[in-house]
Amino acid sequence: MHPNALLELVAELVANVLKLDAPADAAVSAFFRQHRNLGPRERASLAETVYAVLRERLLWQHLAQSGSGPMPRRLAILAWRGSESFLRSALTPAEGAWLDQSRAIDRSTLAPKLRHNLPDWLATPLLARLGDDEFWRLAAALNEAAPLDLRVNTLKAKREAAQAELAAAGIQAVPTPYSPWGLRVDGKPALNKLDVFTSGAVEVQDEGSQLLVALLAPKRGEMVADFCAGAGGKTLAIGAAMRNTGRLYAFDVSGHRLDALKPRLARSGLSNVYPAQIAHERDDRIKRLAGKLDRVLVDAPCSGLGTLRRNPDLKWRQSPESVAELQAKQRAILASAARLVKPGGRLVYATCSLLDAENEVIANEFSAAHPSFTPLPAESLIEPAMLCEGGFLRLWPHRHQMDGFFAAVWQRQD
């Protein structure tokens, strides 16, 4: 494709995504379906440039003010991720000179928000919580692309065998530092046609998400529920940890999300999983299981701000108002899920948010309102203790090189 034609396509996609009326990954996928003639390298340049625009949107918009031509084209030029010579051949002489001037600016002289690229409502509580030095380390980490983490399905393969199979396909993977089931892959190789993937031996899952399952610690033969199962990444990990015994309920209000679990479930070899769509957290199916389950995981609907390396659009699509709405859902869902837990059973509340408002605040409110649930300190359940803060699991991209996750654990008393 002619360089200028590709640059114009990137600009069109940037304009689409910056409407912020749909998740960025969905907008990019829809765009690729409309342009099936694009090759793998062209698709990579388009997607990576769009994500670069989203990660540092405030910076690019500031620098773009000095340019000329349509704003989406200016943003695409500034954030371009691809061949430099290809980009240069698409630019007019004036655009080339402007790009050089923009790149020569010393970013350390710019206003803080042009360096951290976070909205004020998000930057303020994170700065207050972490302090200046660590806040800037987090901000830098959030503007980097996340690695690709895999979970080895121990029903089908050992970690070393899956690692060797990936190596034979030319894909280098190393064991994740904390999860006993994880492999971390460099780059973004296409996995979906490899035998190691189609056989169900590995699934894509961030290491932090895998650690939530370690915290739940399901045992053989137990009755367990993944209360907000979604597309089932954690469900599959729980089922494997149960060695395909017992009974594992995968509840979700979205039939569409549960449909996405079905092909993954078929690959996994699990037969102990029972997907069930529920109308709401007080559904009759939930009532019938009250007080009967050994373990319940509530991976609650949340802002997703711990996944900004993968989903940078969330910092522009979420707001204080949406977080307040999510808090109301989190309280209601956690209280309902708690009814399922039998005496002596374990309850885990988790989010992929960085905000205290969705994490410690919700957990402490629950503890105060439910004296029959005793908090269990996370550091006594998972190693190393550096993964925990204040009795909770607290994972940070800049500290632990994984998505931001939070989890609280309780045991129900007799």
Coordinates of C-alpha atoms in Angstrom, one line a residue:
M1 CA 0.0 0.0 0.0
H2 CA 1.2 3.5 -0.8
P3 CA 2.6 5.2 2.4
N4 CA 0.2 8.1 2.2
A5 CA -2.8 5.9 1.7
L6 CA -1.8 3.9 4.9
L7 CA -1.2 7.1 6.8
E8 CA -4.7 8.3 5.8
L9 CA -6.1 5.0 7.1
V10 CA -4.3 5.4 10.4
A11 CA -5.8 8.9 10.7
E12 CA -9.3 7.6 9.9
L13 CA -8.9 4.9 12.6
V14 CA -7.5 7.5 15.1
A15 CA -10.6 9.7 14.5
N16 CA -12.9 6.7 15.0
V17 CA -11.3 5.6 18.3
L18 CA -11.1 9.1 19.8
K19 CA -14.9 9.4 19.7
L20 CA -14.5 7.1 22.7
D21 CA -18.0 5.7 22.1
A22 CA -16.8 2.1 22.1
P23 CA -13.9 0.1 23.5
A24 CA -10.7 0.7 21.5
D25 CA -10.1 -3.0 20.8
A26 CA -13.6 -3.4 19.4
A27 CA -13.2 -0.3 17.2
V28 CA -9.9 -1.5 15.9
S29 CA -11.3 -5.0 15.2
A30 CA -14.3 -3.5 13.3
F31 CA -12.0 -1.3 11.2
F32 CA -9.9 -4.3 10.2
R33 CA -13.0 -6.2 9.2
Q34 CA -13.8 -3.3 6.8
H35 CA -10.3 -3.4 5.4
R36 CA -9.5 -7.1 4.9
N37 CA -6.8 -6.3 2.3
L38 CA -4.4 -5.0 5.0
G39 CA -1.4 -7.2 5.7
P40 CA -0.1 -8.2 9.1
R41 CA 2.6 -5.5 9.2
E42 CA 0.2 -2.8 8.1
R43 CA -2.3 -3.9 10.8
A44 CA 0.4 -3.8 13.4
S45 CA 1.4 -0.3 12.5
L46 CA -2.3 0.9 12.6
A47 CA -3.1 -0.7 15.9
E48 CA 0.1 0.2 17.7
T49 CA -0.1 3.8 16.4
V50 CA -3.7 4.1 17.7
Y51 CA -2.8 2.7 21.1
A52 CA 0.2 5.1 21.2
V53 CA -2.2 8.0 20.6
L54 CA -4.5 6.8 23.4
R55 CA -1.6 6.3 25.9
E56 CA -0.2 9.8 25.5
R57 CA -3.2 11.6 24.1
L58 CA -2.7 14.9 26.1
L59 CA 0.9 15.2 24.9
W60 CA 0.1 14.5 21.3
Q61 CA -2.8 16.9 21.3
H62 CA -0.6 19.6 22.8
L63 CA 2.1 19.1 20.2
A64 CA -0.4 18.8 17.4
Q65 CA -1.5 22.4 18.0
S66 CA 1.5 23.7 16.1
G67 CA 1.0 21.6 13.0
S68 CA -1.4 22.0 10.0
G69 CA -3.8 19.7 8.2
P70 CA -6.5 17.5 9.8
M71 CA -6.0 16.9 13.5
P72 CA -6.3 13.0 13.3
R73 CA -3.5 13.0 10.6
R74 CA -1.3 15.2 12.9
L75 CA -1.8 12.8 15.8
A76 CA -1.1 9.8 13.6
I77 CA 2.2 11.3 12.5
L78 CA 3.3 12.2 16.0
A79 CA 2.5 8.8 17.5
W80 CA 3.5 6.7 14.5
R81 CA 4.6 3.2 15.4
G82 CA 6.1 1.5 12.4
S83 CA 8.9 2.0 9.8
E84 CA 10.4 5.5 10.0
S85 CA 11.3 5.5 6.3
F86 CA 7.8 4.5 5.4
L87 CA 6.4 7.4 7.5
R88 CA 8.9 9.9 6.0
S89 CA 7.9 8.9 2.4
A90 CA 4.2 9.8 3.3
L91 CA 5.0 13.3 4.6
T92 CA 5.1 16.6 2.9
P93 CA 8.4 18.6 3.4
A94 CA 6.5 20.9 5.8
E95 CA 5.2 17.9 7.8
G96 CA 8.6 16.4 8.0
A97 CA 10.1 19.6 9.3
W98 CA 7.3 20.0 11.9
L99 CA 7.8 16.4 13.1
D100 CA 11.5 17.0 13.7
Q101 CA 10.7 20.2 15.7
S102 CA 8.1 18.3 17.8
R103 CA 10.5 15.5 18.5
A104 CA 13.2 18.0 19.6
I105 CA 11.1 19.4 22.4
D106 CA 12.5 18.5 25.9
R107 CA 9.5 16.6 27.4
S108 CA 10.9 17.2 31.0
T109 CA 10.1 20.9 30.5
L110 CA 6.4 20.2 29.8
A111 CA 3.5 20.5 32.4
P112 CA 3.1 17.4 34.6
K113 CA -0.2 16.3 32.9
L114 CA 1.5 16.3 29.5
R115 CA 4.1 13.9 30.9
H116 CA 1.9 11.5 32.9
N117 CA -1.1 11.6 30.4
L118 CA -3.7 10.8 33.1
P119 CA -6.9 12.8 33.7
D120 CA -6.8 14.9 36.9
W121 CA -9.5 12.8 38.6
L122 CA -7.2 9.7 38.3
A123 CA -3.8 11.3 38.8
T124 CA -4.8 13.1 42.0
P125 CA -5.7 10.0 44.2
L126 CA -2.8 7.9 42.7
L127 CA -0.3 10.7 43.5
A128 CA -1.7 11.0 47.1
R129 CA -1.4 7.2 47.6
L130 CA 2.0 6.5 46.1
G131 CA 3.9 9.8 46.6
D132 CA 5.8 11.7 43.9
D133 CA 8.6 9.2 43.0
E134 CA 6.5 6.1 42.8
F135 CA 3.6 7.9 41.0
W136 CA 5.9 8.8 38.1
R137 CA 7.2 5.2 37.9
L138 CA 3.6 4.0 37.7
A139 CA 2.7 6.7 35.1
A140 CA 5.7 5.6 33.0
A141 CA 4.7 1.9 33.3
L142 CA 1.1 2.6 32.3
N143 CA 2.3 4.1 29.1
E144 CA 4.2 1.0 28.1
A145 CA 2.7 -2.0 26.3
A146 CA 2.0 -5.0 28.5
P147 CA 3.8 -8.3 27.9
L148 CA 1.8 -11.3 26.7
D149 CA 1.2 -13.8 29.6
L150 CA 0.0 -17.3 29.2
R151 CA -1.4 -19.8 31.7
V152 CA -0.4 -23.4 31.2
N153 CA -3.4 -25.7 31.6
T154 CA -1.9 -28.3 34.0
L155 CA -4.5 -30.9 32.9
K156 CA -2.9 -30.9 29.5
A157 CA 0.7 -30.0 29.9
K158 CA 3.5 -29.2 32.3
R159 CA 4.9 -25.6 32.2
E160 CA 8.3 -26.8 30.9
A161 CA 6.7 -28.9 28.1
A162 CA 4.5 -25.9 27.0
Q163 CA 7.6 -23.7 27.1
A164 CA 9.5 -26.2 24.9
E165 CA 6.6 -26.4 22.4
L166 CA 6.5 -22.6 22.1
A167 CA 10.3 -22.6 21.5
A168 CA 9.9 -25.2 18.8
A169 CA 7.5 -22.7 17.1
G170 CA 10.1 -19.9 17.4
I171 CA 8.4 -18.2 20.3
Q172 CA 10.5 -17.5 23.4
A173 CA 8.7 -17.7 26.7
V174 CA 10.0 -17.5 30.3
P175 CA 8.3 -18.6 33.5
T176 CA 6.4 -15.8 35.2
P177 CA 8.1 -14.7 38.5
Y178 CA 5.1 -15.3 40.8
S179 CA 2.5 -17.6 39.2
P180 CA 3.4 -21.3 39.1
W181 CA 1.4 -21.7 35.9
G182 CA 2.5 -18.7 33.9
L183 CA 4.7 -18.1 30.9
R184 CA 5.6 -14.6 29.7
V185 CA 6.1 -14.2 25.9
D186 CA 8.1 -11.5 24.3
G187 CA 6.3 -9.4 21.6
K188 CA 2.8 -10.3 20.3
P189 CA 3.2 -13.5 18.2
A190 CA 0.1 -15.1 16.6
L191 CA -0.7 -18.1 18.9
N192 CA -4.2 -19.1 17.8
K193 CA -3.1 -21.5 15.1
L194 CA -0.4 -23.3 17.1
D195 CA -1.1 -26.8 18.4
V196 CA -0.1 -25.7 22.0
F197 CA -3.0 -23.2 21.9
T198 CA -5.6 -25.1 19.9
S199 CA -5.1 -28.2 22.1
G200 CA -5.9 -26.2 25.2
A201 CA -2.5 -26.5 26.7
V202 CA -2.1 -22.7 27.1
E203 CA -4.6 -19.8 27.5
V204 CA -3.8 -16.1 27.4
Q205 CA -4.1 -14.7 31.0
D206 CA -2.2 -12.0 32.8
E207 CA -0.1 -13.2 35.7
G208 CA -2.0 -11.1 38.1
S209 CA -5.3 -12.8 37.1
Q210 CA -3.6 -16.2 37.7
L211 CA -2.6 -15.1 41.2
L212 CA -6.3 -14.5 42.1
V213 CA -6.9 -18.2 41.6
A214 CA -3.9 -19.0 43.8
L215 CA -5.6 -16.8 46.5
L216 CA -8.9 -18.6 46.1
A217 CA -7.0 -21.9 46.4
P218 CA -9.8 -24.2 45.3
K219 CA -9.4 -27.9 46.3
R220 CA -10.4 -31.2 44.6
G221 CA -14.1 -32.1 45.0
E222 CA -15.3 -28.7 46.3
M223 CA -18.3 -26.7 45.2
V224 CA -17.0 -23.3 43.9
A225 CA -18.4 -20.3 42.1
D226 CA -16.8 -17.7 39.8
F227 CA -19.5 -15.1 40.4
C228 CA -18.7 -12.7 37.6
A229 CA -17.2 -15.2 35.2
G230 CA -17.2 -13.1 32.0
A231 CA -15.4 -14.9 29.2
G232 CA -14.1 -17.4 31.8
G233 CA -10.3 -16.9 32.0
K234 CA -10.4 -17.4 35.8
T235 CA -13.1 -20.1 35.5
L236 CA -10.7 -22.2 33.4
A237 CA -7.8 -21.7 35.8
I238 CA -10.1 -22.6 38.8
G239 CA -11.3 -25.7 37.1
A240 CA -7.7 -26.8 36.4
A241 CA -6.7 -26.1 40.0
M242 CA -9.6 -28.4 41.1
R243 CA -8.1 -31.1 38.8
N244 CA -11.4 -31.3 37.0
T245 CA -13.3 -32.6 40.1
G246 CA -16.1 -31.1 42.1
R247 CA -18.5 -28.6 40.7
L248 CA -17.6 -25.1 39.4
Y249 CA -20.4 -22.6 38.6
A250 CA -19.6 -19.8 36.1
F251 CA -22.2 -17.1 36.7
D252 CA -22.6 -14.0 34.7
V253 CA -25.4 -11.6 33.7
S254 CA -24.1 -11.5 30.1
G255 CA -25.0 -14.5 27.9
H256 CA -22.7 -13.0 25.2
R257 CA -19.7 -13.1 27.6
L258 CA -20.6 -16.7 28.6
D259 CA -20.8 -17.7 24.9
A260 CA -17.2 -16.6 24.6
L261 CA -16.4 -19.2 27.3
K262 CA -17.7 -22.1 25.4
P263 CA -14.9 -22.6 22.8
R264 CA -12.3 -22.1 25.5
L265 CA -14.1 -24.6 27.8
A266 CA -14.1 -27.1 24.9
R267 CA -10.4 -26.7 24.4
S268 CA -9.6 -26.9 28.1
G269 CA -10.8 -30.5 28.7
L270 CA -12.7 -29.5 31.8
S271 CA -16.0 -31.2 32.5
N272 CA -16.6 -29.8 36.0
V273 CA -17.7 -26.3 34.8
Y274 CA -21.4 -25.3 34.8
P275 CA -21.9 -21.9 33.0
A276 CA -25.1 -20.2 34.0
Q277 CA -26.6 -16.8 32.9
I278 CA -28.3 -15.0 35.8
A279 CA -30.7 -12.1 35.6
H280 CA -29.0 -10.2 38.5
E281 CA -27.0 -10.9 41.6
R282 CA -30.2 -11.9 43.5
D283 CA -31.3 -14.5 40.9
D284 CA -33.2 -17.6 42.1
R285 CA -30.3 -19.8 41.0
I286 CA -28.2 -17.9 43.5
K287 CA -30.7 -18.3 46.3
R288 CA -30.9 -22.1 45.8
L289 CA -27.1 -22.4 46.5
A290 CA -27.1 -20.1 49.6
G291 CA -24.7 -21.4 52.3
K292 CA -23.6 -24.4 50.1
L293 CA -20.3 -23.4 48.5
D294 CA -16.8 -23.9 49.7
R295 CA -15.3 -21.0 47.8
V296 CA -16.6 -18.0 45.9
L297 CA -14.6 -15.6 43.7
V298 CA -16.1 -12.2 43.0
D299 CA -14.1 -10.6 40.2
A300 CA -16.3 -7.6 40.3
P301 CA -17.2 -5.2 37.4
C302 CA -14.8 -2.3 37.8
S303 CA -13.2 0.6 36.0
G304 CA -10.4 -1.6 34.6
L305 CA -7.8 1.0 35.4
G306 CA -5.2 -1.6 36.3
T307 CA -5.2 -2.7 32.7
L308 CA -4.3 0.7 31.1
R309 CA -1.2 -0.8 29.5
R310 CA -3.6 -3.0 27.4
N311 CA -6.7 -0.7 27.4
P312 CA -5.4 2.9 27.5
D313 CA -8.8 4.2 26.3
L314 CA -10.3 3.4 29.7
K315 CA -8.6 6.4 31.4
W316 CA -10.6 8.7 28.9
R317 CA -13.8 6.7 29.0
Q318 CA -14.2 6.3 32.7
S319 CA -15.0 9.2 35.1
P320 CA -15.7 9.8 38.8
E321 CA -19.4 9.3 38.0
S322 CA -18.8 5.9 36.4
V323 CA -16.6 4.8 39.4
A324 CA -19.4 5.8 41.8
E325 CA -21.9 3.8 39.8
L326 CA -19.5 0.8 39.8
Q327 CA -19.1 1.1 43.6
A328 CA -22.8 0.6 44.0
K329 CA -22.7 -2.5 41.9
Q330 CA -19.6 -3.8 43.7
R331 CA -21.3 -3.5 47.1
A332 CA -24.5 -5.3 45.9
I333 CA -22.7 -8.1 44.1
L334 CA -20.3 -8.8 47.0
A335 CA -23.1 -8.9 49.5
S336 CA -25.1 -11.3 47.3
A337 CA -22.2 -13.6 46.5
A338 CA -21.3 -13.8 50.2
R339 CA -24.6 -15.6 50.8
L340 CA -23.4 -18.6 48.8
V341 CA -20.4 -19.2 51.1
K342 CA -20.9 -22.0 53.7
P343 CA -19.5 -21.8 57.2
G344 CA -15.7 -22.3 57.0
G345 CA -15.8 -21.3 53.3
R346 CA -13.7 -18.7 51.6
L347 CA -14.8 -15.5 49.8
V348 CA -12.5 -13.5 47.5
Y349 CA -13.3 -10.0 46.2
A350 CA -11.2 -8.8 43.4
T351 CA -10.9 -6.0 40.9
C352 CA -8.4 -4.9 38.2
S353 CA -8.6 -1.3 39.4
L354 CA -5.9 0.9 40.9
L355 CA -8.3 3.0 43.0
D356 CA -8.8 2.6 46.7
A357 CA -12.5 3.6 46.1
E358 CA -13.1 0.3 44.3
N359 CA -10.8 -1.8 46.4
E360 CA -10.0 -1.1 50.1
V361 CA -13.1 1.0 50.6
I362 CA -15.4 -1.7 49.4
A363 CA -13.6 -4.5 51.3
N364 CA -13.6 -2.6 54.6
E365 CA -17.2 -1.6 54.2
F366 CA -18.1 -5.3 53.7
S367 CA -16.1 -6.4 56.7
A368 CA -17.8 -3.8 58.9
A369 CA -21.3 -4.9 57.7
H370 CA -20.7 -8.7 57.8
P371 CA -19.1 -9.7 61.2
S372 CA -19.5 -13.4 60.4
F373 CA -16.8 -13.0 57.7
T374 CA -13.3 -12.8 59.1
P375 CA -10.7 -11.1 57.0
L376 CA -7.8 -13.4 56.1
P377 CA -4.5 -11.5 55.6
A378 CA -3.4 -12.1 52.0
E379 CA 0.3 -12.3 53.0
S380 CA -0.5 -15.5 54.9
L381 CA -2.0 -17.1 51.8
I382 CA 0.3 -16.1 49.0
E383 CA 4.1 -15.5 48.5
P384 CA 6.0 -13.3 48.4
A385 CA 4.6 -10.8 50.9
M386 CA 5.8 -8.0 48.6
L387 CA 2.6 -8.7 46.6
C388 CA 0.5 -7.6 49.5
E389 CA -0.3 -4.4 51.3
G390 CA -2.4 -3.9 54.5
G391 CA -3.7 -7.5 54.4
F392 CA -4.8 -7.3 50.8
L393 CA -3.3 -8.5 47.5
R394 CA -2.1 -5.3 45.8
L395 CA -0.5 -5.7 42.4
W396 CA 1.0 -2.7 40.5
P397 CA 2.4 -2.6 36.9
H398 CA 5.5 -0.6 38.0
R399 CA 6.3 -2.8 41.0
H400 CA 5.4 -6.3 39.8
Q401 CA 5.3 -6.0 35.9
M402 CA 1.7 -7.2 35.7
D403 CA -1.7 -5.6 35.5
G404 CA -3.0 -3.7 38.5
F405 CA -5.1 -6.1 40.7
F406 CA -6.6 -6.0 44.1
A407 CA -8.0 -8.9 46.2
A408 CA -9.5 -9.2 49.7
V409 CA -10.1 -12.6 51.3
W410 CA -12.6 -13.7 54.1
Q411 CA -13.5 -16.9 55.8
R412 CA -17.1 -17.3 56.9
Q413 CA -17.4 -18.3 60.6
D414 CA -20.0 -20.9 62.0

